PDB file of C-alpha atoms and ligand atoms in Angstrom:
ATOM      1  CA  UNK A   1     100.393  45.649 104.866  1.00 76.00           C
ATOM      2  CA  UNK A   2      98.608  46.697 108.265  1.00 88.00           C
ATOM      3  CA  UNK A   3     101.943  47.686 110.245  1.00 92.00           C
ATOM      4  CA  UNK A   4     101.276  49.122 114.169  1.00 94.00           C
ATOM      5  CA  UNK A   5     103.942  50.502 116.099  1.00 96.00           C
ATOM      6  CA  UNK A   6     104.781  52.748 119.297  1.00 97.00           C
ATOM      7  CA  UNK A   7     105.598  55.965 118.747  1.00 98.00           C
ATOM      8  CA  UNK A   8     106.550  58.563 121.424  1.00 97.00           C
ATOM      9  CA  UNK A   9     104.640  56.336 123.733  1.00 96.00           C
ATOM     10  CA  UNK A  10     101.419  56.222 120.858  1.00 97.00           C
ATOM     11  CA  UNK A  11      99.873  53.290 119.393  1.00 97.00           C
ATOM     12  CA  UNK A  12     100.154  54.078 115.782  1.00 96.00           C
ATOM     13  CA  UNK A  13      99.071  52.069 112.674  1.00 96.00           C
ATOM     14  CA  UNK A  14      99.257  52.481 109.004  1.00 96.00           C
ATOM     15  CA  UNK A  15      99.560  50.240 105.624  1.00 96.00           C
ATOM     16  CA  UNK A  16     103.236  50.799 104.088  1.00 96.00           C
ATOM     17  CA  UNK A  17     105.214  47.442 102.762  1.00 96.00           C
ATOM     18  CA  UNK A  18     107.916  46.112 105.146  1.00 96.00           C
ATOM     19  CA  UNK A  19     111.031  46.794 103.427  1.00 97.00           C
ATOM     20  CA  UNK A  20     110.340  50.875 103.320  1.00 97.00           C
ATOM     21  CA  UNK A  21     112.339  52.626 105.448  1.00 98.00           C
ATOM     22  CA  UNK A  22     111.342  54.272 108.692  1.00 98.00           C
ATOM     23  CA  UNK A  23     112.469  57.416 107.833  1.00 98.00           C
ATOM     24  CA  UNK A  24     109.634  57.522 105.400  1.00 98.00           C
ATOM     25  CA  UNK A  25     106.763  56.003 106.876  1.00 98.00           C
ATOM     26  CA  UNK A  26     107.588  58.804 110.114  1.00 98.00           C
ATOM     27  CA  UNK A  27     107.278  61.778 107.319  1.00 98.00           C
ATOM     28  CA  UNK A  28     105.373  60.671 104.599  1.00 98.00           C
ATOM     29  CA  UNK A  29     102.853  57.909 105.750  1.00 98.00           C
ATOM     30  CA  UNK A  30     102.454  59.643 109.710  1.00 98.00           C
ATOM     31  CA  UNK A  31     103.157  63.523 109.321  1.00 98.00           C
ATOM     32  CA  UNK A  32     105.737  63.343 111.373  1.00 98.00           C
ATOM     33  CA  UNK A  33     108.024  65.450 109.839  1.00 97.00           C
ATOM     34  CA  UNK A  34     110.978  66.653 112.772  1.00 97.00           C
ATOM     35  CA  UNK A  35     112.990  63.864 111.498  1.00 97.00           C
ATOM     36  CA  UNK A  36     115.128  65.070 108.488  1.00 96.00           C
ATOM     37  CA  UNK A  37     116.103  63.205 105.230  1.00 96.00           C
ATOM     38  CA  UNK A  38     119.775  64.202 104.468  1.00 93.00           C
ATOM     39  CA  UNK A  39     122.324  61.483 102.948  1.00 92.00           C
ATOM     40  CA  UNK A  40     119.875  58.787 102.692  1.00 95.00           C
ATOM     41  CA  UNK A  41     122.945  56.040 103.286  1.00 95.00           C
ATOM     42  CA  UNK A  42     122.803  55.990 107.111  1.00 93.00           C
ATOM     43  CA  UNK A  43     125.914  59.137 107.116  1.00 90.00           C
ATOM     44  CA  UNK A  44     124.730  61.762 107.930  1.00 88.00           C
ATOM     45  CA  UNK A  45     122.882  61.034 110.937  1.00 89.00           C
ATOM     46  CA  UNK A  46     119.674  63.774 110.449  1.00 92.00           C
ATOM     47  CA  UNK A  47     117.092  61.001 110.254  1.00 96.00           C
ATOM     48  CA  UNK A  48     118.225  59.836 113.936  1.00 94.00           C
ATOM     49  CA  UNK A  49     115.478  58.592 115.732  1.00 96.00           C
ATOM     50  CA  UNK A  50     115.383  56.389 118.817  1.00 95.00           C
ATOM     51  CA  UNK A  51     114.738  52.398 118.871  1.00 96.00           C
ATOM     52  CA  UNK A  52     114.239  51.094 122.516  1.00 94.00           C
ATOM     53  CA  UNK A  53     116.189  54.157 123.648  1.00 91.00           C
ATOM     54  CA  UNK A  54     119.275  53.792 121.279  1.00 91.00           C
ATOM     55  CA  UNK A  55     119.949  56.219 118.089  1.00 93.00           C
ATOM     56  CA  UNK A  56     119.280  54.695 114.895  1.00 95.00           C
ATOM     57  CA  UNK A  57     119.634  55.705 111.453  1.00 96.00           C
ATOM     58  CA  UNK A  58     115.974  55.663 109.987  1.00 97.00           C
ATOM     59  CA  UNK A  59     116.597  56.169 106.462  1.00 97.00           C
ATOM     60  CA  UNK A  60     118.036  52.584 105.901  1.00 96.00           C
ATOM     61  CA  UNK A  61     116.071  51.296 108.712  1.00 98.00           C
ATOM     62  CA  UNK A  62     113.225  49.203 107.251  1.00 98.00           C
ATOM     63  CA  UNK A  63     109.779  49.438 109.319  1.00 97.00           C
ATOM     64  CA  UNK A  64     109.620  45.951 109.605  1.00 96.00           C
ATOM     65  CA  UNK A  65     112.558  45.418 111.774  1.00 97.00           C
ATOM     66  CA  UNK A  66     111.465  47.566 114.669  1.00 97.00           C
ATOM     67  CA  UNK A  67     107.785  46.115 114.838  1.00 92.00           C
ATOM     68  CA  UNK A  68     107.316  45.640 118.634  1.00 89.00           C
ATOM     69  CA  UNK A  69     110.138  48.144 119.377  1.00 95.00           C
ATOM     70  CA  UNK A  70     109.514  51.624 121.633  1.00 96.00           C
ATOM     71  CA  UNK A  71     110.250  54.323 118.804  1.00 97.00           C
ATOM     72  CA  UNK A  72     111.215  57.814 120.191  1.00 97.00           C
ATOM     73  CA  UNK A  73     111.474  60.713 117.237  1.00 97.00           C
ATOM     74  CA  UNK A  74     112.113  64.328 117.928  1.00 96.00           C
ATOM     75  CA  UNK A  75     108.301  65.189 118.657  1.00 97.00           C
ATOM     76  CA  UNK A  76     108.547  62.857 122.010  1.00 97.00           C
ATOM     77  CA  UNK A  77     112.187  63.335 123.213  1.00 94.00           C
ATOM     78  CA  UNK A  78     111.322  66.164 124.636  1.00 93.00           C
ATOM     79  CA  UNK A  79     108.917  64.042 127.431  1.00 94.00           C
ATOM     80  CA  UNK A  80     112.113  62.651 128.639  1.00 89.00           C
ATOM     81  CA  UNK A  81     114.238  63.542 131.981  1.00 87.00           C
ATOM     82  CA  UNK A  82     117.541  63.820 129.595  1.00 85.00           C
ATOM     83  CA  UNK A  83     115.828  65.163 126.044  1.00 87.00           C
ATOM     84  CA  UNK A  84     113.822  67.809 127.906  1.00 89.00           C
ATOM     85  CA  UNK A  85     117.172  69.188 129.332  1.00 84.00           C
ATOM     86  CA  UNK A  86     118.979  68.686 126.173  1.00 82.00           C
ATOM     87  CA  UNK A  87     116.873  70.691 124.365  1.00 84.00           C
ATOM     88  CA  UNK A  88     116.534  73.247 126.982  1.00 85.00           C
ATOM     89  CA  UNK A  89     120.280  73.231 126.770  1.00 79.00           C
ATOM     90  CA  UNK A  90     120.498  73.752 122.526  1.00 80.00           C
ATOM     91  CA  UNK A  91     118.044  76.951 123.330  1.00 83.00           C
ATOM     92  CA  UNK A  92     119.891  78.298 125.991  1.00 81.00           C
ATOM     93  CA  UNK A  93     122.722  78.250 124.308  1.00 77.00           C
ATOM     94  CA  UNK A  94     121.650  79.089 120.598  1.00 77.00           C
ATOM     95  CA  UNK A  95     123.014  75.833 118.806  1.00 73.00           C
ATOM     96  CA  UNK A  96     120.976  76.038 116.196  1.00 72.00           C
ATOM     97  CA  UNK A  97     122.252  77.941 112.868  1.00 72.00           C
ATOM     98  CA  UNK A  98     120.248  76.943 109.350  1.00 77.00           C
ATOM     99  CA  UNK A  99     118.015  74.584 111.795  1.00 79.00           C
ATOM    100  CA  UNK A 100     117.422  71.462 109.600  1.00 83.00           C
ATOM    101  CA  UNK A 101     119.864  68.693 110.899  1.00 81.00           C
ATOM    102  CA  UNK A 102     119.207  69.771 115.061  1.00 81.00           C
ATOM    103  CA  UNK A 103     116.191  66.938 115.312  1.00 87.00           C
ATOM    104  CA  UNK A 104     119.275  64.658 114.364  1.00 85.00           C
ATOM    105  CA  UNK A 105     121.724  66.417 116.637  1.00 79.00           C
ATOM    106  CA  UNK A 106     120.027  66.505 119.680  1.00 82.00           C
ATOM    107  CA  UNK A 107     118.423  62.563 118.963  1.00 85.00           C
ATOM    108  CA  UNK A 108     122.481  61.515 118.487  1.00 79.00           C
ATOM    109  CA  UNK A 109     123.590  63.307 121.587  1.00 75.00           C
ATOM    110  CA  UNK A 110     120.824  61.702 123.973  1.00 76.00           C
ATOM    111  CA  UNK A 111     122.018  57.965 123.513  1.00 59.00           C
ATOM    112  CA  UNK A 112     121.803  57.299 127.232  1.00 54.00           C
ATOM    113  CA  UNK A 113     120.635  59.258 130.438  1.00 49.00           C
ATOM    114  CA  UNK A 114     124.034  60.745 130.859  1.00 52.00           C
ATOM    115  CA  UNK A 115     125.583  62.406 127.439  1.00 50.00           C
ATOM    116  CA  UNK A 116     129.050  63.535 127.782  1.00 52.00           C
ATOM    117  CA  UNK A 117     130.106  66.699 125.893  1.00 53.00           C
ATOM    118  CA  UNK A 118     132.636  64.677 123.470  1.00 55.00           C
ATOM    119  CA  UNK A 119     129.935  62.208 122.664  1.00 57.00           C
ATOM    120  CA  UNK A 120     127.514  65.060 121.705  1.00 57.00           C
ATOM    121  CA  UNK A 121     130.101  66.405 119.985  1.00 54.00           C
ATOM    122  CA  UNK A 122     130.849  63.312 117.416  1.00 57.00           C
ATOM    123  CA  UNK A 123     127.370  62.419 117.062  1.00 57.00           C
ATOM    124  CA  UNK A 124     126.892  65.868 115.571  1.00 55.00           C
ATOM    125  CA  UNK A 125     130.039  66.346 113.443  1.00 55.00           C
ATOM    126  CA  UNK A 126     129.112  64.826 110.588  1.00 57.00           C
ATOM    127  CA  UNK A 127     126.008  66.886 110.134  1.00 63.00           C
ATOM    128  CA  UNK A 128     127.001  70.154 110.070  1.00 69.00           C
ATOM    129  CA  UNK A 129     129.351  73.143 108.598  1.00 67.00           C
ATOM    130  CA  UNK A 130     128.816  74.542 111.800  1.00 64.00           C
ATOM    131  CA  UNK A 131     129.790  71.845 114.126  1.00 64.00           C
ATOM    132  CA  UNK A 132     132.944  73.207 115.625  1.00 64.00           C
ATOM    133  CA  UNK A 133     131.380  76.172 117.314  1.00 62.00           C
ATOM    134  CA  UNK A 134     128.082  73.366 117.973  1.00 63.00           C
ATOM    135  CA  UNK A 135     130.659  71.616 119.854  1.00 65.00           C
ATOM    136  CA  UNK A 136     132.160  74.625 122.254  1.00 63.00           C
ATOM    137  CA  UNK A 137     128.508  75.281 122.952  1.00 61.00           C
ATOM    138  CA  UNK A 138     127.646  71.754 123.279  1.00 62.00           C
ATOM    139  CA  UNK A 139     130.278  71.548 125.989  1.00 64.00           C
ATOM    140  CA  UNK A 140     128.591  73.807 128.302  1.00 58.00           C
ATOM    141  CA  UNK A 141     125.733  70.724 127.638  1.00 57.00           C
ATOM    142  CA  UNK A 142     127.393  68.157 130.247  1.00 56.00           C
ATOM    143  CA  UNK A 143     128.222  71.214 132.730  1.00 60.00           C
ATOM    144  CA  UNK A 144     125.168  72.728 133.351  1.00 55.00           C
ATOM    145  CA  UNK A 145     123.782  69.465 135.014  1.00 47.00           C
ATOM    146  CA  UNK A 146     122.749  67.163 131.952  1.00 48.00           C
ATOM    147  CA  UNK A 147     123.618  63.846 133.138  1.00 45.00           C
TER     148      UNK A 147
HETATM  149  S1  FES B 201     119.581  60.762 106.053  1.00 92.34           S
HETATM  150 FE1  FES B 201     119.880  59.045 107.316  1.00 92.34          FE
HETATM  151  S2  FES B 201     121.973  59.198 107.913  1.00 92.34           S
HETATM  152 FE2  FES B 201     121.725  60.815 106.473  1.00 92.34          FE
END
């Protein structure tokens, strides 16, 4: 089925069924390949992507329920106020260890236009062995002029 939708601020459109989750048509039918598979039951939080500015879990997310919705992945955050200093922020300050859940960190910690350090924190728990010393660093986040 002919599906468009609007990614990163792009017109996109593609055949995939309705009920296939976004997580897939991003990677497999698009390319787009920042966001991450990990859990595949909405736990983990890598395939975070962006649905009229909110974080959403795309792997249980069917395409069909965000037709005529502004999607945001990893490949456009950084063309935001907030994501472009976010990910400044995880360079600066070296958050990144094995690499493959930080699309899914840094789309959890931007939820709004000013992420607190606590709220980065949670949203990247669950992902990661490393997420205690993620979080000291991610403190540093919300004082070096995030919000
Ligand atoms: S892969 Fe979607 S939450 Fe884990």
């Amino acid at each position: 089925m002919a599906t468009t939708l609007t990614i990163n601020g792009e017109q996109k459109s593609f055949d995939a069924p309705a009920d296939m989750p976004l997580l897939w048509v991003l990677r497999d039918v698009l390319g787009m390949t920042g966001t991450k598979f990990g859990c595949g039951m909405a736990l983990c939080g890598a395939c975070t992507v962006h649905v009229d500015g909110k974080p959403v879990r795309s792997c249980m997310l069917p395409v069909g329920a965000v037709r005529d919705r502004a999607i945001t992945t990893i490949e456009g955050v950084g063309a935001t106020p907030v994501g472009a200093k976010v990910q400044k922020a995880w360079l600066d300050l070296e958050v990144v260890q094995c690499g493959y859940c930080q699309p899914g960190q840094i789309m959890s910690a931007i939820p709004t236009s000013t992420p607190r350090w606590r709220a980065i924190s949670a949203a990247a728990a669950p992902m990661c062995g490393f997420a205690p010393r993620s979080s000291r660093r991610l403190r540093s986040v919300s004082r070096r002029s995030v919000s």
